[in-house]
PDB file of C-alpha atoms in Angstrom:
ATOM      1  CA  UNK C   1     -84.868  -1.347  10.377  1.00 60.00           C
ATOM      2  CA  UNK C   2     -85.773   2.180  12.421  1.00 68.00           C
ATOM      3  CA  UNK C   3     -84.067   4.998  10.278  1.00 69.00           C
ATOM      4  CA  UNK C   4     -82.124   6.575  13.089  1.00 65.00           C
ATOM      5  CA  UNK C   5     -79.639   3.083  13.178  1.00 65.00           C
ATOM      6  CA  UNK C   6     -79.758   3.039   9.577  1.00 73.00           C
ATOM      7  CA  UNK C   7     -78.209   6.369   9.944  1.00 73.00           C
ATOM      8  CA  UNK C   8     -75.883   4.952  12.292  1.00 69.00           C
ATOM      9  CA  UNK C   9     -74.722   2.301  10.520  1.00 72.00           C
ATOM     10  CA  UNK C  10     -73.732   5.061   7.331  1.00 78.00           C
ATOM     11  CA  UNK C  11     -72.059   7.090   9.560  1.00 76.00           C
ATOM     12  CA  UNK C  12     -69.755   4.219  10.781  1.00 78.00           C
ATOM     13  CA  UNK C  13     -69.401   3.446   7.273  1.00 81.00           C
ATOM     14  CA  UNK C  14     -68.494   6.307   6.894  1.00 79.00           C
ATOM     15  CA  UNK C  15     -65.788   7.352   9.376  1.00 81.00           C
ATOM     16  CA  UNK C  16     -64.668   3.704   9.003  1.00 81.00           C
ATOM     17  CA  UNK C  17     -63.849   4.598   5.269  1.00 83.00           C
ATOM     18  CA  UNK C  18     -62.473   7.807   6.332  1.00 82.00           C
ATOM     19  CA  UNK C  19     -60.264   6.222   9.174  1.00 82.00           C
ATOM     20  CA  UNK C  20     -58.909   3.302   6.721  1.00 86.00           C
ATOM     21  CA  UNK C  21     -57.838   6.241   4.379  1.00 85.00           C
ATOM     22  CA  UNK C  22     -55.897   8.111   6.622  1.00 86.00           C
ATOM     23  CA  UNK C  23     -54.332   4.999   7.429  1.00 86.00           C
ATOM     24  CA  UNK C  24     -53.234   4.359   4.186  1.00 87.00           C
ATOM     25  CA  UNK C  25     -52.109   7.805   3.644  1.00 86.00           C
ATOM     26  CA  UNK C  26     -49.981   7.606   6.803  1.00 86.00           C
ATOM     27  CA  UNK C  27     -48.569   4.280   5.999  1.00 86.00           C
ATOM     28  CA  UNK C  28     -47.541   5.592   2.217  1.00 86.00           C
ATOM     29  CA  UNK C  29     -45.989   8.327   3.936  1.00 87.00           C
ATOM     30  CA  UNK C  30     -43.790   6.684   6.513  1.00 86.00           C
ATOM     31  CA  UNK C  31     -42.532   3.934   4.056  1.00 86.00           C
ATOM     32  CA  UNK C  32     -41.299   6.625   1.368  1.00 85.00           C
ATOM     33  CA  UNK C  33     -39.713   8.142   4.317  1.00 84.00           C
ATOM     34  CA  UNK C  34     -37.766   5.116   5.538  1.00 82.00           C
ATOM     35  CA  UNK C  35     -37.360   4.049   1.365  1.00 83.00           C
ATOM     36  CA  UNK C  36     -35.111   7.882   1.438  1.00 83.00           C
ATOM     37  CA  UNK C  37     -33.484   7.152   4.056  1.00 80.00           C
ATOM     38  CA  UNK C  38     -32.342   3.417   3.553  1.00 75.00           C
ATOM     39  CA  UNK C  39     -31.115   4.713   0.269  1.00 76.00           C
ATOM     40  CA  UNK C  40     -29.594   8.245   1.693  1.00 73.00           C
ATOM     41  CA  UNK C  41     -27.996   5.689   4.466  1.00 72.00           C
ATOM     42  CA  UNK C  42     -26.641   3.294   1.347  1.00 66.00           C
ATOM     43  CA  UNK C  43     -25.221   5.720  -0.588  1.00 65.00           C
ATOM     44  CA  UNK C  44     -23.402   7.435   2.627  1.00 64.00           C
ATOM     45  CA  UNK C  45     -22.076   4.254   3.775  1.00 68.00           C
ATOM     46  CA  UNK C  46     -20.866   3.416   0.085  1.00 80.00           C
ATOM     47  CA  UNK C  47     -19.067   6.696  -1.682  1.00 88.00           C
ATOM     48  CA  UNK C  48     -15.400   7.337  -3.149  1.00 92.00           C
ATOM     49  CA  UNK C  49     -13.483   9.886  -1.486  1.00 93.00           C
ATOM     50  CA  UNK C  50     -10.110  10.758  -3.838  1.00 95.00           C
ATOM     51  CA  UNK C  51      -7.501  12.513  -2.248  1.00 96.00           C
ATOM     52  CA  UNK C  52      -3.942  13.074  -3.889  1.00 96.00           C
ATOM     53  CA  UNK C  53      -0.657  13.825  -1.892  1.00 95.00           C
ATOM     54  CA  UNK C  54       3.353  14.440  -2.334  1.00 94.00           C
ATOM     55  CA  UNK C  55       4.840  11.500  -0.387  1.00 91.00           C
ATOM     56  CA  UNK C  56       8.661  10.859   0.077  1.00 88.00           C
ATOM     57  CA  UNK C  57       9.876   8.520  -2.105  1.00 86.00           C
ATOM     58  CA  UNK C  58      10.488   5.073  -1.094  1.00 82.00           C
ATOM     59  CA  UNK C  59      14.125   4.990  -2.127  1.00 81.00           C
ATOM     60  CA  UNK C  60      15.433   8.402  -1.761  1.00 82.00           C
ATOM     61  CA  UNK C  61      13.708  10.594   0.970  1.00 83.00           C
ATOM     62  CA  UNK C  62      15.198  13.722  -1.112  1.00 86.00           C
ATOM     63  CA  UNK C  63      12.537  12.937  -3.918  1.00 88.00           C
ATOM     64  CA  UNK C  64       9.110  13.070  -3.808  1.00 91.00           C
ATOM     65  CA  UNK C  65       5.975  11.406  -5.852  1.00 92.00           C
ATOM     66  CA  UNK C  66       2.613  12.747  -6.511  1.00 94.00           C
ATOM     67  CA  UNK C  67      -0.329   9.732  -5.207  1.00 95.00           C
ATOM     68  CA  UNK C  68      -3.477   9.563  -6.263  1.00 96.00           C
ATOM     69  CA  UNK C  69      -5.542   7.313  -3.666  1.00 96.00           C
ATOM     70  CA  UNK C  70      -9.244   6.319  -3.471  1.00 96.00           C
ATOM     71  CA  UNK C  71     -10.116   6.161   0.676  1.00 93.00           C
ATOM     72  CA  UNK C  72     -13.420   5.876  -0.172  1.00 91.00           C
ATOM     73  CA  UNK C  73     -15.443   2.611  -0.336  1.00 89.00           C
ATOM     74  CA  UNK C  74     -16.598   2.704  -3.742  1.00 91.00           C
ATOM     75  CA  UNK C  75     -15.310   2.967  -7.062  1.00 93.00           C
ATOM     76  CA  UNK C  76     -14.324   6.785  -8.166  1.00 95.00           C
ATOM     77  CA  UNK C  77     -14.746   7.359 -12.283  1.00 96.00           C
ATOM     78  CA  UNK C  78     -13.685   9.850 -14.714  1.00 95.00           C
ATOM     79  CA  UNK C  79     -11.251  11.408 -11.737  1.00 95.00           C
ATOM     80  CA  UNK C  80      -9.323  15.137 -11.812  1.00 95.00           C
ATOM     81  CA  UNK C  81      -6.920  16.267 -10.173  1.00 95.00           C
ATOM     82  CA  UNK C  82      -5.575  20.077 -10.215  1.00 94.00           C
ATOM     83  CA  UNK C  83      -2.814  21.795  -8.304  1.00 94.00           C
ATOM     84  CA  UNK C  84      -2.582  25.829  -6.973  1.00 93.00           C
ATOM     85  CA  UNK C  85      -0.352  26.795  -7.793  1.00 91.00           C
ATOM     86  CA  UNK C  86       0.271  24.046 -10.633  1.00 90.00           C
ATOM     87  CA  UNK C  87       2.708  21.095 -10.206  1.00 88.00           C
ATOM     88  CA  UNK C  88       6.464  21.311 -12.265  1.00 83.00           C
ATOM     89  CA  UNK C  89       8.059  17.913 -13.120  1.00 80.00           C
ATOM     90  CA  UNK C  90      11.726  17.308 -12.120  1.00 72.00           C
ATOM     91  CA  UNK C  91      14.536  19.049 -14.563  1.00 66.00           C
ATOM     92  CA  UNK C  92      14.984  15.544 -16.154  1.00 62.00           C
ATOM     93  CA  UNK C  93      11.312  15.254 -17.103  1.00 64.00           C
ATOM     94  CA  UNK C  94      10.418  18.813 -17.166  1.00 62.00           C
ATOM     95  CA  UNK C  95       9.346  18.551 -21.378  1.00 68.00           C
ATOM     96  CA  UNK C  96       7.387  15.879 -20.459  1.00 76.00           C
ATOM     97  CA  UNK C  97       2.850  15.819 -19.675  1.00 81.00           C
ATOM     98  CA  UNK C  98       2.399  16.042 -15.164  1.00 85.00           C
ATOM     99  CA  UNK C  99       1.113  12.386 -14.771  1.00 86.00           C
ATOM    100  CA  UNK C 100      -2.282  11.489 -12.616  1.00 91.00           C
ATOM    101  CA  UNK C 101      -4.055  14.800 -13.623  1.00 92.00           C
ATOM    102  CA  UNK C 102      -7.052  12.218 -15.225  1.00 93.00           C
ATOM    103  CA  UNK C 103      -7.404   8.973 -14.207  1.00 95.00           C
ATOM    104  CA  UNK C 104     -10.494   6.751 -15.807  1.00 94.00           C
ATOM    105  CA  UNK C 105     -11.156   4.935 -13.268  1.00 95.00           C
ATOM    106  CA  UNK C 106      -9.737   4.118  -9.466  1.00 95.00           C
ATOM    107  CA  UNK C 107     -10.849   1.099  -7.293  1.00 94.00           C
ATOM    108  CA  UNK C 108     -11.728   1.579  -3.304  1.00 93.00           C
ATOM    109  CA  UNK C 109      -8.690   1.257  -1.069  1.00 92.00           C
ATOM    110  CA  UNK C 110      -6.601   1.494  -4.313  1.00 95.00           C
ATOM    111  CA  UNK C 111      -3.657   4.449  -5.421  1.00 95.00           C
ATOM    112  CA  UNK C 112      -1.628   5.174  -7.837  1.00 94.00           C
ATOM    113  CA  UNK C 113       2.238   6.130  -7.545  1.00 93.00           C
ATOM    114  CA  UNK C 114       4.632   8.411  -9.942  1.00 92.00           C
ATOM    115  CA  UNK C 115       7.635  10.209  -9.464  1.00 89.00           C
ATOM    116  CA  UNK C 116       7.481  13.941  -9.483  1.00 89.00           C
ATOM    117  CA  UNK C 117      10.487  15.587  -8.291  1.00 88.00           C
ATOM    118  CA  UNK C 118      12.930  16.872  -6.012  1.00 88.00           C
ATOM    119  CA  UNK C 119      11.746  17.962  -2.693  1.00 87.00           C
ATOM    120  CA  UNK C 120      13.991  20.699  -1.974  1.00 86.00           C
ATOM    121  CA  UNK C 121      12.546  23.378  -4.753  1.00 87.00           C
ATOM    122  CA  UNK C 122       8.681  22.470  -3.155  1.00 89.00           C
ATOM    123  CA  UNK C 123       9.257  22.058   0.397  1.00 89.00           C
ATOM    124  CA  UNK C 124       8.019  25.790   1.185  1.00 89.00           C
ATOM    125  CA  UNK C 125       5.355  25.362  -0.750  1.00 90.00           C
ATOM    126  CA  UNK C 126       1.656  25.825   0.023  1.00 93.00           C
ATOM    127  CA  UNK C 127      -0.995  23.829  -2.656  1.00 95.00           C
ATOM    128  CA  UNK C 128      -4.903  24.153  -2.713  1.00 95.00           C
ATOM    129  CA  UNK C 129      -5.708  20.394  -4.240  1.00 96.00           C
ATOM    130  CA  UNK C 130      -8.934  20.018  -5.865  1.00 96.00           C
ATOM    131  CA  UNK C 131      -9.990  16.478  -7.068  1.00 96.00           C
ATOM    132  CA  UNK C 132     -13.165  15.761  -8.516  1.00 96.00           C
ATOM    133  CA  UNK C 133     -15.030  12.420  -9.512  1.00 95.00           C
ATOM    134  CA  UNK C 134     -18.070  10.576 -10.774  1.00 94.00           C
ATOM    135  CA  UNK C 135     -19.863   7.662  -8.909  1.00 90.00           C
ATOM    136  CA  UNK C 136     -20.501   5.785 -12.613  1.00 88.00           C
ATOM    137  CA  UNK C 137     -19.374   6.063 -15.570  1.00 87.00           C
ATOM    138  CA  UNK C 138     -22.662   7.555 -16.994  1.00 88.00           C
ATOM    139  CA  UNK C 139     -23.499  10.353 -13.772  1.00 88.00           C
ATOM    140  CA  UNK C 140     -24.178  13.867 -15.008  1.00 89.00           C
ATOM    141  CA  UNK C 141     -22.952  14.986 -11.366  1.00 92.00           C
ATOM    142  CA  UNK C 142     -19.498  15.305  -9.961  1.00 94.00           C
ATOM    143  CA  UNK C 143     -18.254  14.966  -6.779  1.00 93.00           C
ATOM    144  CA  UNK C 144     -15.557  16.720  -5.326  1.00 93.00           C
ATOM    145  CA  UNK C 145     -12.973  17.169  -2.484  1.00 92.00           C
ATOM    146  CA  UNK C 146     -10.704  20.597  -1.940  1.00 95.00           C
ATOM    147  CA  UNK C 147      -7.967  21.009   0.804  1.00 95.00           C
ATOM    148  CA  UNK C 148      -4.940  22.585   1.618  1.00 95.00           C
ATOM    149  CA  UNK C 149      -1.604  20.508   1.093  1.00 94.00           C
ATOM    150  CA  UNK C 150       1.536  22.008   3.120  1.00 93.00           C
ATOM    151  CA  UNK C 151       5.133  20.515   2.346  1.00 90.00           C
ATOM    152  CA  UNK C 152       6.926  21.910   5.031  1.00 88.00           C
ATOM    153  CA  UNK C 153       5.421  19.844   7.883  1.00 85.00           C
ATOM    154  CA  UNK C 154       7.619  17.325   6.057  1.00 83.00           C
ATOM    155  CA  UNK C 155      10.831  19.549   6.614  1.00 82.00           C
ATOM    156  CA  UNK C 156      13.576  17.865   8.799  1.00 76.00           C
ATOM    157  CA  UNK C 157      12.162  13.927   8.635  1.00 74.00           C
ATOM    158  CA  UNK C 158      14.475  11.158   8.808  1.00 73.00           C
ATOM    159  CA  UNK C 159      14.578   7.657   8.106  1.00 68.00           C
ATOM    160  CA  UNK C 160      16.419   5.129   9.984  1.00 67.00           C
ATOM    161  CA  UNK C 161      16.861   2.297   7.197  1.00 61.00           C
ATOM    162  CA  UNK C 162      14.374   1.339   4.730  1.00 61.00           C
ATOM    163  CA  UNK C 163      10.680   1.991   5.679  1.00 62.00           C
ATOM    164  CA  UNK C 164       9.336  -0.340   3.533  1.00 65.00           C
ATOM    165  CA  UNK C 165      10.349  -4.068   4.219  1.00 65.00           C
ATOM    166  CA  UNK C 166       9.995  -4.822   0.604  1.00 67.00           C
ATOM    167  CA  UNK C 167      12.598  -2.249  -0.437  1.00 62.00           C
ATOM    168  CA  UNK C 168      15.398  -3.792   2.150  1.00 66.00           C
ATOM    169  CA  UNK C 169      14.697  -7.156   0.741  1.00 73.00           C
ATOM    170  CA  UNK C 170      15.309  -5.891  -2.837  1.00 71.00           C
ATOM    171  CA  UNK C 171      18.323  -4.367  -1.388  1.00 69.00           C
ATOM    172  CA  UNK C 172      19.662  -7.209  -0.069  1.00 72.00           C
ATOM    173  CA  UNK C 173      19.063  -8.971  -3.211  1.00 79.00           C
ATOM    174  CA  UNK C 174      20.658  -6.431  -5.640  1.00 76.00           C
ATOM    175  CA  UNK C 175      23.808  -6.548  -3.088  1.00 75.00           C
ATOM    176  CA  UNK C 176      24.071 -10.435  -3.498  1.00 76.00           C
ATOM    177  CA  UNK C 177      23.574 -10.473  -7.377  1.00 78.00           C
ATOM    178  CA  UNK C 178      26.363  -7.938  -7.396  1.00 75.00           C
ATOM    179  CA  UNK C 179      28.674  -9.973  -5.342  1.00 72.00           C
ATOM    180  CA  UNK C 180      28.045 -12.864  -6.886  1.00 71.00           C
ATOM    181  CA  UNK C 181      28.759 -11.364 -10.316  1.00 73.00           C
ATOM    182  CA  UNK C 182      32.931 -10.392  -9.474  1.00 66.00           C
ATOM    183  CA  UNK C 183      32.590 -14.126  -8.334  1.00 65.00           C
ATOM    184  CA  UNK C 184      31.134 -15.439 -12.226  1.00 68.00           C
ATOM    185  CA  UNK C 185      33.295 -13.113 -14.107  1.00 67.00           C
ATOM    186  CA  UNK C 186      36.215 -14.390 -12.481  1.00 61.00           C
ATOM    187  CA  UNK C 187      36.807 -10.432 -11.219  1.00 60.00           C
ATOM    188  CA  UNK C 188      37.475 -11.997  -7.636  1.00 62.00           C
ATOM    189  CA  UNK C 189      38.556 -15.392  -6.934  1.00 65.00           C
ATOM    190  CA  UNK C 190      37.542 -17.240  -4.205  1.00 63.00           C
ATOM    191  CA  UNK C 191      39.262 -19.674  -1.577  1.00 69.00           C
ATOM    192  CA  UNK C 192      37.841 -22.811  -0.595  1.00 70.00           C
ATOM    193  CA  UNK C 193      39.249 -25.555   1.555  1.00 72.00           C
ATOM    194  CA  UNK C 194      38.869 -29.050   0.055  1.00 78.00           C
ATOM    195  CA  UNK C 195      38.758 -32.136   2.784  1.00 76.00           C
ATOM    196  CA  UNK C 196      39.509 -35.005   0.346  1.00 82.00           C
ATOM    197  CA  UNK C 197      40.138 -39.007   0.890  1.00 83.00           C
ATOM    198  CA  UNK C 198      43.735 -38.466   0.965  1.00 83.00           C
ATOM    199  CA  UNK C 199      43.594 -36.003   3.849  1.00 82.00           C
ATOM    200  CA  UNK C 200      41.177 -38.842   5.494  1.00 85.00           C
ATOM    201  CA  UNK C 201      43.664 -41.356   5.411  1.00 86.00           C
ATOM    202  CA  UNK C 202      46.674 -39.105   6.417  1.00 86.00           C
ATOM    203  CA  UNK C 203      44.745 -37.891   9.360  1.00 87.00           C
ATOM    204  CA  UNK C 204      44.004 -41.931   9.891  1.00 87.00           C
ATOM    205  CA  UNK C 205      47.576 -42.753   9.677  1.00 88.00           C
ATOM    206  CA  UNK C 206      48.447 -39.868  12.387  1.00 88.00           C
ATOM    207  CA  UNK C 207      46.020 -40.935  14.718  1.00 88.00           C
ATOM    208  CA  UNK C 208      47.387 -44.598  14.532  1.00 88.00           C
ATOM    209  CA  UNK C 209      51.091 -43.648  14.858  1.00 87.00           C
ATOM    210  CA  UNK C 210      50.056 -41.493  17.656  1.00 87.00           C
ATOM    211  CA  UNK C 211      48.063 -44.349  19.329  1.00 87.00           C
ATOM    212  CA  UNK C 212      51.211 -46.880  18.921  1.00 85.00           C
ATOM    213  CA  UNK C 213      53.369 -44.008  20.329  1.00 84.00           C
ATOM    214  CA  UNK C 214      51.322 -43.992  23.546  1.00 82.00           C
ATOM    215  CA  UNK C 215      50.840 -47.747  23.929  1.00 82.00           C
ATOM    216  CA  UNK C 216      54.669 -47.548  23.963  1.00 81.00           C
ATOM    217  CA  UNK C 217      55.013 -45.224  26.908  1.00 80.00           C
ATOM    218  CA  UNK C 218      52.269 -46.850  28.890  1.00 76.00           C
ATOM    219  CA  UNK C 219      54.000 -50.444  28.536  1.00 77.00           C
ATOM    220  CA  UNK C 220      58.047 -48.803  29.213  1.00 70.00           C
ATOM    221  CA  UNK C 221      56.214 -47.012  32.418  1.00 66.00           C
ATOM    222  CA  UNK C 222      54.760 -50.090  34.106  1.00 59.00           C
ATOM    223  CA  UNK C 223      56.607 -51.427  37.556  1.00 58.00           C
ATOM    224  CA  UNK C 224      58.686 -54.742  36.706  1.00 53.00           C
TER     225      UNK C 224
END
């Protein structure tokens, strides 16, 4: 073989090699690329997101309760919850701990409900919420979520009837247990109209003394 295509033939080798390894290098590249971003587009399209509010109460519209509510789509761990200026229980639990300030854990679409107070000494008032959370049990990061929570775009609400379908049902209910308990304890007596044999037969006997009757008028009517 002449030298010069011996040559050739290394150089092709050569570049070949060259051309194979840039290849692979550019092929490592782009898949660790799309690897971050599949997992930057999994966690982003699976996160808690913890948010806690003063609601009206279900019942009474002049009391309100403090919510604690995962919107998120993942589970929220190890969850605070803080208040500026802090939260005050109601005058009848006012010795006792603010509830939902820690929570262990909170499921996705899931909350968590407690009675607070009246609304009338906080309706003016302005909060900063800050709630924090883990994604697992075990993460040496929190997460976090800060906002500002104004009561008086709740001023001057009404309700006409219950807003929760539930609670008028339960209404309804507790209204016919306490009827029905005058009725048990004999507190109210009721009337009831008994239709008996007797009154069968009576009604019988009419009818058939009011049948002869008229087969007596027809037969004195007819034309001799």
């Amino acid at each position: 073989m002449p030298v010069w295509l011996t040559i050739v033939v290394t150089v092709v080798s050569v570049l070949g090699a060259v051309v194979t390894a840039i290849a692979t290098l550019l092929l490592w590249r782009v898949t660790k690329v799309l690897a971050v971003e599949t997992r930057r587009m999994a966690d982003a399209s699976s996160q808690p997101h913890v948010v806690a509010t003063i609601e009206p109460n279900r019942w009474s519209m002049i009391h309100a309760d403090l919510r604690v509510e995962n919107t998120g789509n993942a589970t929220a761990y190890d969850i605070e919850v803080e208040f500026d200026p802090p939260l005050q229980n109601g005058e009848s639990r006012s010795e006792k701990q603010l509830p939902l300030q820690r929570l262990s854990v909170l499921k996705p679409g899931h909350g968590i409900t407690s009675y607070l107070t009246e609304f009338e000494p906080i309706i003016d008032q302005k909060y900063t919420v800050s709630v924090t959370w883990k994604r697992s049990r075990d993460a040496s990061t929190r997460e976090g979520n800060s906002y500002e929570l104004d009561l008086s775009a709740l001023k001057g609400i009404s309700r006409l009837g219950a807003s929760d379908p539930g609670v008028q049902i339960a209404e309804q209910i507790k209204k016919m247990r306490e009827d029905w308990q005058y009725v048990a304890s004999s507190f109210k007596k009721v009337k009831v109209d008994i239709y008996t044999s007797a009154d069968r037969l009576h009604e019988q006997r009419a009818l058939e003394r009011r049948w002869r009757r008229e087969e007596r008028q027809r037969a004195g009517s007819k034309p001799e």
